[in-house]
PDB file of C-alpha atoms in Angstrom:
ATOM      1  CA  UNK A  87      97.765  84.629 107.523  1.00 67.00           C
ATOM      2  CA  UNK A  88     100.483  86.987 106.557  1.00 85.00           C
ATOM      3  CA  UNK A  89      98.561  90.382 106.551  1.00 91.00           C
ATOM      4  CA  UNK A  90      99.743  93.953 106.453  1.00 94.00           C
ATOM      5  CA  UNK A  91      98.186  97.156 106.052  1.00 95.00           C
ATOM      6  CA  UNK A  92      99.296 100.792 105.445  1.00 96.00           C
ATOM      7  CA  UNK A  93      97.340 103.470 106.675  1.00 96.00           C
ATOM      8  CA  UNK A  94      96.753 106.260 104.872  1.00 97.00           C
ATOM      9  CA  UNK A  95      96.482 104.481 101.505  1.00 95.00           C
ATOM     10  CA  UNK A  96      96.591 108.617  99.679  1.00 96.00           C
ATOM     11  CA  UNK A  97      97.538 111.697 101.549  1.00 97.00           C
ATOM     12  CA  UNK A  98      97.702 114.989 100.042  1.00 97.00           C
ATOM     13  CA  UNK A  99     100.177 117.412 102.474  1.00 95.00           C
ATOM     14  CA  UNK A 100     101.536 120.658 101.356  1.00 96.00           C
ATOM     15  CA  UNK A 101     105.644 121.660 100.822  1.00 97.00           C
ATOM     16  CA  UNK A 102     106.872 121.652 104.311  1.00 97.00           C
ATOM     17  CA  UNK A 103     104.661 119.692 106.136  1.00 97.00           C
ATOM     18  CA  UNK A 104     106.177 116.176 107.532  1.00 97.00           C
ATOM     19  CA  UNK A 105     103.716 113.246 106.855  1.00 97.00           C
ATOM     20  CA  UNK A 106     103.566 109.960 108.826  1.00 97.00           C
ATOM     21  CA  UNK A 107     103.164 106.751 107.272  1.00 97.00           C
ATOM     22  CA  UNK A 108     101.576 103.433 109.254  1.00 97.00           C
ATOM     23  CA  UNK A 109     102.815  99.777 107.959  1.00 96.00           C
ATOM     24  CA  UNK A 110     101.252  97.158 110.377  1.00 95.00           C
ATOM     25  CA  UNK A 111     101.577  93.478 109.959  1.00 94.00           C
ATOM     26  CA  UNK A 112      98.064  92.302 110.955  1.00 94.00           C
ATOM     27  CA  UNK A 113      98.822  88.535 112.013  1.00 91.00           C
ATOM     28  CA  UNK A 114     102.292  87.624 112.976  1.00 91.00           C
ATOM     29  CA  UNK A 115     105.313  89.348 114.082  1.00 90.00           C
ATOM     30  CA  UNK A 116     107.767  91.097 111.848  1.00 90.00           C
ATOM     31  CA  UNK A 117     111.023  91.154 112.826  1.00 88.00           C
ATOM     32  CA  UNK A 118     112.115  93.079 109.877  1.00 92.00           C
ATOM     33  CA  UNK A 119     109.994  95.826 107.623  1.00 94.00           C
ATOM     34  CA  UNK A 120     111.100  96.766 104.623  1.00 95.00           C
ATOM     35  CA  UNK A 121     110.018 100.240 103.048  1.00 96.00           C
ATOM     36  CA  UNK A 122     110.047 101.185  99.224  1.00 95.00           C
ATOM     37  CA  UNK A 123     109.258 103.801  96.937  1.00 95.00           C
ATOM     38  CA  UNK A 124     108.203 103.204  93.399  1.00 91.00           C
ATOM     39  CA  UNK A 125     108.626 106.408  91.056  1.00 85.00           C
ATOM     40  CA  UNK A 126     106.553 105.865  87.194  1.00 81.00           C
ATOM     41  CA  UNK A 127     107.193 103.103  85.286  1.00 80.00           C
ATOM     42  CA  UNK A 128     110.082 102.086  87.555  1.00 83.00           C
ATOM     43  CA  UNK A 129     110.788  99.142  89.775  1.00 86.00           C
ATOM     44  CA  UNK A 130     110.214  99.017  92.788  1.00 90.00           C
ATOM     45  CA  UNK A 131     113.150 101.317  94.942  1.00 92.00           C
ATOM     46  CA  UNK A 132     114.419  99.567  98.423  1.00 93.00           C
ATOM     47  CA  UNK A 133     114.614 102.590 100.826  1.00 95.00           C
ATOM     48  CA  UNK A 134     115.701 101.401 103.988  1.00 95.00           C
ATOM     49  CA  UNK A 135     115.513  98.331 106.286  1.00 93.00           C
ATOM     50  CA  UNK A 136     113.987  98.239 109.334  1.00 91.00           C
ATOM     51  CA  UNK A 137     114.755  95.471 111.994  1.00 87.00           C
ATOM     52  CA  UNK A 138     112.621  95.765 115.705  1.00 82.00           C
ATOM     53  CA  UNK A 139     114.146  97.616 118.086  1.00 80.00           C
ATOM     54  CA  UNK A 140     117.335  99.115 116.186  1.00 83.00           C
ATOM     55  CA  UNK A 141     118.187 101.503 113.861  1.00 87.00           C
ATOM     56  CA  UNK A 142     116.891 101.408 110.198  1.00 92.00           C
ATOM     57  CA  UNK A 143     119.596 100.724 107.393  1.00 93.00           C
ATOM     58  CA  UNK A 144     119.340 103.308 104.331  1.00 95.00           C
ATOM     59  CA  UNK A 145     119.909 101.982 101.238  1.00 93.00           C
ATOM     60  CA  UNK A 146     122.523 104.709  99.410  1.00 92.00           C
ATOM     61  CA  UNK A 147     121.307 107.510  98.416  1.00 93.00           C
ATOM     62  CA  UNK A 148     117.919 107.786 100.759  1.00 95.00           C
ATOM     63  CA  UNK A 149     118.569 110.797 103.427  1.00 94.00           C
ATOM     64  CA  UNK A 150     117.387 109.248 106.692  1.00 92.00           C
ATOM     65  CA  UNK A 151     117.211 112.823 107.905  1.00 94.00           C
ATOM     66  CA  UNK A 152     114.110 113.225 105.545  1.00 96.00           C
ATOM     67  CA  UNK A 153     112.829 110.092 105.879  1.00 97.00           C
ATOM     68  CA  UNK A 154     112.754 109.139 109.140  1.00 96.00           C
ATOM     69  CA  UNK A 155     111.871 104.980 110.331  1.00 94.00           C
ATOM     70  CA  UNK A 156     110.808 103.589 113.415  1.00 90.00           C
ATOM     71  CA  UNK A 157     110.211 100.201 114.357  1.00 88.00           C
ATOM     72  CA  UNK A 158     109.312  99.957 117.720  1.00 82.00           C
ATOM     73  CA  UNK A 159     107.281  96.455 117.913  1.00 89.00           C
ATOM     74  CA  UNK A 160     107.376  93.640 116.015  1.00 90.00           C
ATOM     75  CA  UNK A 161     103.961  94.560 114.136  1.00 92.00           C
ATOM     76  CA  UNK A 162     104.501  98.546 113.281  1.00 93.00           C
ATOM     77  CA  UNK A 163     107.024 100.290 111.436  1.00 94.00           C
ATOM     78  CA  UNK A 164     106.413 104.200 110.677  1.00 95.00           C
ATOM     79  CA  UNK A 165     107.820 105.954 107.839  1.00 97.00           C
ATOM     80  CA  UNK A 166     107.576 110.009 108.353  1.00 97.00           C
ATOM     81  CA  UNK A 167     108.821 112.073 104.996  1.00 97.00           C
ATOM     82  CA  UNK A 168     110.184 115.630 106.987  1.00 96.00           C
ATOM     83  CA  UNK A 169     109.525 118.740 105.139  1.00 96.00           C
ATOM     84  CA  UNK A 170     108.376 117.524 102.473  1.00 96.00           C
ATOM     85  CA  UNK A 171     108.571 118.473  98.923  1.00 96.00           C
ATOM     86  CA  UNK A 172     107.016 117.711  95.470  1.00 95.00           C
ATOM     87  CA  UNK A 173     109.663 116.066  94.066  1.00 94.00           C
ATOM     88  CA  UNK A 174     108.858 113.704  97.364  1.00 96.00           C
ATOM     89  CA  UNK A 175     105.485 112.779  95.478  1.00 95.00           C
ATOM     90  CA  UNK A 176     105.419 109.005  95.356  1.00 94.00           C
ATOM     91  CA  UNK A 177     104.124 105.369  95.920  1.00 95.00           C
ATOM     92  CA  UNK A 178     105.417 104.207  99.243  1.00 97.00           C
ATOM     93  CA  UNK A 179     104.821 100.374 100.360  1.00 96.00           C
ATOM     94  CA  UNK A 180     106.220  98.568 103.224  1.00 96.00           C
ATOM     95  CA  UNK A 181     106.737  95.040 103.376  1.00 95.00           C
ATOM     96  CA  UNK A 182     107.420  92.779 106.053  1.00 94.00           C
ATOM     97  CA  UNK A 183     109.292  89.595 106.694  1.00 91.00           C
ATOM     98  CA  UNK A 184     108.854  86.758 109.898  1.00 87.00           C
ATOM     99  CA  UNK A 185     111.903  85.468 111.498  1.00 82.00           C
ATOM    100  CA  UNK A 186     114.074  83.096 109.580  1.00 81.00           C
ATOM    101  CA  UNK A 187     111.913  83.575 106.223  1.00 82.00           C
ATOM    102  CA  UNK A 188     112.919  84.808 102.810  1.00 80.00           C
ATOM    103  CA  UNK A 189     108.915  86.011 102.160  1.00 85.00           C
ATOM    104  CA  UNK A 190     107.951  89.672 102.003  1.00 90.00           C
ATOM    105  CA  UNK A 191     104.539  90.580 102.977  1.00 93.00           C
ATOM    106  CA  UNK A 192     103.573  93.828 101.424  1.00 94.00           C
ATOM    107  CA  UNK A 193     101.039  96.453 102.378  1.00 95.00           C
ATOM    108  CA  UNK A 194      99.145  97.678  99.971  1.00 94.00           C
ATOM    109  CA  UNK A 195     101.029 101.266  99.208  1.00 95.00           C
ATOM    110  CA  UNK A 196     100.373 105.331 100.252  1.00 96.00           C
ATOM    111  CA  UNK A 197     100.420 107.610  97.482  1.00 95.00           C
ATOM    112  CA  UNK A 198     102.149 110.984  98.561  1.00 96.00           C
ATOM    113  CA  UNK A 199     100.982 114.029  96.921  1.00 96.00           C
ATOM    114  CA  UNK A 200     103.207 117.089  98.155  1.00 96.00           C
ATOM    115  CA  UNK A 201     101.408 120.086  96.838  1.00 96.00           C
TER     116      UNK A 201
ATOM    117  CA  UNK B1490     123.037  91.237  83.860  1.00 53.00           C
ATOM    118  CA  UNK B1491     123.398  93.944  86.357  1.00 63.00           C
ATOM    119  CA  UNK B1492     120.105  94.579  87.467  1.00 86.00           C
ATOM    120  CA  UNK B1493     116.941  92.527  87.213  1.00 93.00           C
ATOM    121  CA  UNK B1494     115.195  92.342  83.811  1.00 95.00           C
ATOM    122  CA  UNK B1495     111.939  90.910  82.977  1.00 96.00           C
ATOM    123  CA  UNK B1496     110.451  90.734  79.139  1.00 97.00           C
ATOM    124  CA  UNK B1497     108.091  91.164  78.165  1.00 97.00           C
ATOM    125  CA  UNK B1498     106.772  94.888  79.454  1.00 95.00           C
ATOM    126  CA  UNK B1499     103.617  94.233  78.541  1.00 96.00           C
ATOM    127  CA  UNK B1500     101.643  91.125  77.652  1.00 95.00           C
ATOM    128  CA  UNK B1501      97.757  90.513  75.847  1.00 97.00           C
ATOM    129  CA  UNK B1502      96.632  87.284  75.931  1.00 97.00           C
ATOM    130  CA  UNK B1503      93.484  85.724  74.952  1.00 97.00           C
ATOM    131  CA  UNK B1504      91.445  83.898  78.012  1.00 97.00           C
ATOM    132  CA  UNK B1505      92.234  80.389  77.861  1.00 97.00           C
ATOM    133  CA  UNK B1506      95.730  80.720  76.035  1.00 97.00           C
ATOM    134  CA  UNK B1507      98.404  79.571  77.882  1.00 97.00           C
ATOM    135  CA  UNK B1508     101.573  82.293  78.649  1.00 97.00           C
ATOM    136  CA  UNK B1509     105.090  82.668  79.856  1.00 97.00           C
ATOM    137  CA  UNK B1510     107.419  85.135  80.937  1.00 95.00           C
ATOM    138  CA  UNK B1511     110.501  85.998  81.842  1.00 97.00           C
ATOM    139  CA  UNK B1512     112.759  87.212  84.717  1.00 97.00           C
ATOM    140  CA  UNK B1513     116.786  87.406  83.953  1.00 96.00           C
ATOM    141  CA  UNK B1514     119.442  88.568  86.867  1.00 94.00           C
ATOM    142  CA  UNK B1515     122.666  88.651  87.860  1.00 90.00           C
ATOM    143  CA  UNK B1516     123.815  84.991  88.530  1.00 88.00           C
ATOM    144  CA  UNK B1517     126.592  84.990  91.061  1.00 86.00           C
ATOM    145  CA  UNK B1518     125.988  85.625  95.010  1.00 85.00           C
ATOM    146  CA  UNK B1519     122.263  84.238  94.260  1.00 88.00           C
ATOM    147  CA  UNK B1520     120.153  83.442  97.284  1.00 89.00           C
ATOM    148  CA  UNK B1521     117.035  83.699  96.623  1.00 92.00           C
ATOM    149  CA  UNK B1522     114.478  84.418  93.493  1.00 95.00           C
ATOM    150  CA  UNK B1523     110.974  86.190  94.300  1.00 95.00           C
ATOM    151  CA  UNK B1524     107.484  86.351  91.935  1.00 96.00           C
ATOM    152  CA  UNK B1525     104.562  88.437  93.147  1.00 95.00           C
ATOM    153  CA  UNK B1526     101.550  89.203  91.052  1.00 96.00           C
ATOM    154  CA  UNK B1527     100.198  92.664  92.067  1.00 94.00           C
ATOM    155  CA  UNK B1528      96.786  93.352  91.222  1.00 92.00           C
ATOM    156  CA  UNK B1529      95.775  97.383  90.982  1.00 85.00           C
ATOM    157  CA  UNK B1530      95.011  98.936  94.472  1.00 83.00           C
ATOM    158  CA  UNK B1531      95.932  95.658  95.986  1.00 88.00           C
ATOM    159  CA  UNK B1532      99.102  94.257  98.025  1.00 89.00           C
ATOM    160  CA  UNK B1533     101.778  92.304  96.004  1.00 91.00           C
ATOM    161  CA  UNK B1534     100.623  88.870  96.689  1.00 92.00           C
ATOM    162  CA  UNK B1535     103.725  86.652  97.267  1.00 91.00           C
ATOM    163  CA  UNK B1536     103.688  83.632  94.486  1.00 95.00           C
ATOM    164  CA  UNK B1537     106.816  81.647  94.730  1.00 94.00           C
ATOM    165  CA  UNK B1538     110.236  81.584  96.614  1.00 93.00           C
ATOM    166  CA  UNK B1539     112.724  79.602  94.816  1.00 94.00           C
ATOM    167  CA  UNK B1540     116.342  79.027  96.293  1.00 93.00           C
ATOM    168  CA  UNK B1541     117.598  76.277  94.470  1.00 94.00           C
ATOM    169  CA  UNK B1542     118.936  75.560  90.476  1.00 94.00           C
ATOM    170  CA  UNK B1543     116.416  73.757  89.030  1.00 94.00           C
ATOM    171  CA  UNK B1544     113.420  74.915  91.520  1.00 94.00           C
ATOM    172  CA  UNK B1545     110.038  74.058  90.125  1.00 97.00           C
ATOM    173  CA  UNK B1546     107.510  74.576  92.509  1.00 97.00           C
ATOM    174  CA  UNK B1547     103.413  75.043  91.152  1.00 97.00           C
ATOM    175  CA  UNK B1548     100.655  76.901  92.452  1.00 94.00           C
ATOM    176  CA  UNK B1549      97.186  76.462  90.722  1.00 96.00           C
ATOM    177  CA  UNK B1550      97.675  77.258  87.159  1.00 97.00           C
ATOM    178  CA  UNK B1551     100.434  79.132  87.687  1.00 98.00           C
ATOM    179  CA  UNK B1552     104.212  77.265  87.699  1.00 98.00           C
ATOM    180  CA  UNK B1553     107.870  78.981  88.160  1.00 98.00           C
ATOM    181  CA  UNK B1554     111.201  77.273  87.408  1.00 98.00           C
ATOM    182  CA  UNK B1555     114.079  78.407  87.873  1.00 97.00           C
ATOM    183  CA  UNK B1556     118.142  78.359  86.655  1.00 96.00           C
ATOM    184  CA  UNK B1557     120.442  80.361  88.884  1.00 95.00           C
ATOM    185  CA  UNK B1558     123.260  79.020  86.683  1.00 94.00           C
ATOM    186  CA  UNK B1559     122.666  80.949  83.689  1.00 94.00           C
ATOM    187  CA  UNK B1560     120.410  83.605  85.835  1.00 94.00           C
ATOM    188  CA  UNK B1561     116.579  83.161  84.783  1.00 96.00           C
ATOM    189  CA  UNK B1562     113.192  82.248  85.812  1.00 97.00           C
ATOM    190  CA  UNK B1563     110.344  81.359  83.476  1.00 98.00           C
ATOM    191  CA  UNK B1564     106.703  82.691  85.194  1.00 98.00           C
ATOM    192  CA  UNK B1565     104.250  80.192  83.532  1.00 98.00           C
ATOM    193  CA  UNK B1566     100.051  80.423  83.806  1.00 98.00           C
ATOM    194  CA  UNK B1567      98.150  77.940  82.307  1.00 97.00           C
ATOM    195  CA  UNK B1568      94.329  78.606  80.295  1.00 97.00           C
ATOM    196  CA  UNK B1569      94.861  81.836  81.687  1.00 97.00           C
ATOM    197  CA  UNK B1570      91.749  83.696  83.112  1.00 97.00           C
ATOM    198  CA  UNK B1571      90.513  87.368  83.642  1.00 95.00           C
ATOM    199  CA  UNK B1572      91.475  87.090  87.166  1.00 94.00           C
ATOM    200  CA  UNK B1573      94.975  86.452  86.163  1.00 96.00           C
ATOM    201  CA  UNK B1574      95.300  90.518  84.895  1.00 96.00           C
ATOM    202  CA  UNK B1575      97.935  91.728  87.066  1.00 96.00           C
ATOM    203  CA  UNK B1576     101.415  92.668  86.688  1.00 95.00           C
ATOM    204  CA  UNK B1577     103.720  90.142  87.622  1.00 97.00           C
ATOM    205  CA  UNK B1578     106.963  91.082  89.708  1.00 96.00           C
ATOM    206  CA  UNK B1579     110.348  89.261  89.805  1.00 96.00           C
ATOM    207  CA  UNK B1580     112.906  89.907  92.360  1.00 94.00           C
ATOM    208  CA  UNK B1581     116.080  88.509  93.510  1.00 93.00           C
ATOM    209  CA  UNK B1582     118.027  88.431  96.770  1.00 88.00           C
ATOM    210  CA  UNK B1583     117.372  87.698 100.426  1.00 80.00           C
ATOM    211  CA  UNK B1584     117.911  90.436 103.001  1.00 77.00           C
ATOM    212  CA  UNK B1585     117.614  93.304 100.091  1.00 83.00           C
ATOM    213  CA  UNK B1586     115.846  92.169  97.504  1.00 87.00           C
ATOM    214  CA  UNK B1587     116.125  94.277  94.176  1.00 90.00           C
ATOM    215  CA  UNK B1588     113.032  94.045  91.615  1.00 92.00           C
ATOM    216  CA  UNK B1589     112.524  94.221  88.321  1.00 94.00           C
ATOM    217  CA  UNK B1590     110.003  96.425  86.541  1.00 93.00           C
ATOM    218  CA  UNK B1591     107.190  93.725  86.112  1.00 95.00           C
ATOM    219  CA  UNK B1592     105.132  92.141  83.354  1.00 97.00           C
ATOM    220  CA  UNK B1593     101.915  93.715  83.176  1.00 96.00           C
ATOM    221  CA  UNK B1594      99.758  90.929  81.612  1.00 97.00           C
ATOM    222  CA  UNK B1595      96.201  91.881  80.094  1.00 96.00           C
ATOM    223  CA  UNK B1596      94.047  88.934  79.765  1.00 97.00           C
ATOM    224  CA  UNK B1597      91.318  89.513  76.989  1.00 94.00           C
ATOM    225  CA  UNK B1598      87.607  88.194  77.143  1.00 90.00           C
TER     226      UNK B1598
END
């Protein structure tokens, strides 16, 4: 058990364009989804928080105007990068976490290419 | 320690050797320390969650202790095998958890 996916795993868009991103866990509920962004040969960047039902929390520094999350069940949170830009090129993953547990279940990434 | 530090960057090691590694972070307000192995075009695969000073807990060939006192964890694999190429992640906290930038380990026939 513990299964999430991302959907797309790549996605090519050009500057301007907004871009959705799928993270679904597969077998349980989530109550929270976490979504990062990894740049090269850097660690792995918290981006915001996502609990069901309420508002994400934005880690400083992350413009939820551009990148907009929505968690509207307890098995998908969406991440949508809004007119986006190359320097918005990245890994994305999304992880998610049951009720009273410290585990993060990760999906296995999107690479954005803004062209 | 400010942020989360794990040595070595890079690690080759000859199949059957045994290996460590290291994670160091910041000691005070500790909840919770996190090791994931993340294979290439695959999901970080959770490995351990350790809470407690003096957590050892074992998985396979693959063992993790941990000392929140002084603020490491020691990621140990035993007659380590091809399979075992990945990089290794360490991460600390509960809610937010902030990573360090992995152990890639290289595992040589």
């Amino acid at each position: 058990g513990a299964v999430v996916s991302q959907h797309p795993s790549r996605v090519i868009c050009k500057s301007g364009t907004s871009v959705k991103i799928e993270c679904r866990s597969l077998d349980f509920q989530a109550t929270t989804m976490f979504w990062y962004r990894q740049f090269p040969k850097k660690s792995l960047m918290l981006m915001a928080t996502s609990n069901e039902g309420s508002k994400a929390t934005y880690e400083q520094g992350v413009e939820k105007d551009k990148f907009l999350i929505n968690h509207a069940s307890l098995t998908l949170s969406t991440l949508t990068v809004t007119s986006a830009h190359p320097e918005d090129s990245s890994f994305y993953i999304c992880s998610a976490r049951k009720r009273h547990s410290y585990e993060q279940y990760f999906g296995p990434g999107t690479r954005l290419t803004v062209t | 320690i400010l942020n989360v530090e794990q040595s070595p960057q890079s690690l080759h090691v000859q199949e059957g050797d045994s290996t460590n590694f290291t994670c160091s972070f910041p000691s005070s307000n500790f909840y919770a320390l996190h090791w994931y192995r993340w294979e290439t075009a695959k999901s970080p695969e959770a490995l351990f969650v350790m809470t407690l000073n003096g957590d050892e807990k074992k998985k396979g060939r693959i063992s993790a202790t941990l000392n929140t006192k002084e603020g490491y964890s020691y990621l140990y694999i035993k007659g380590s095998q091809p399979e075992d190429s990945a990089t290794y992640l360490c991460a600390r906290g509960e809610d937010k958890i902030i990573f360090g930038k992995g152990t890639r380990l290289h595992i040589l026939p």
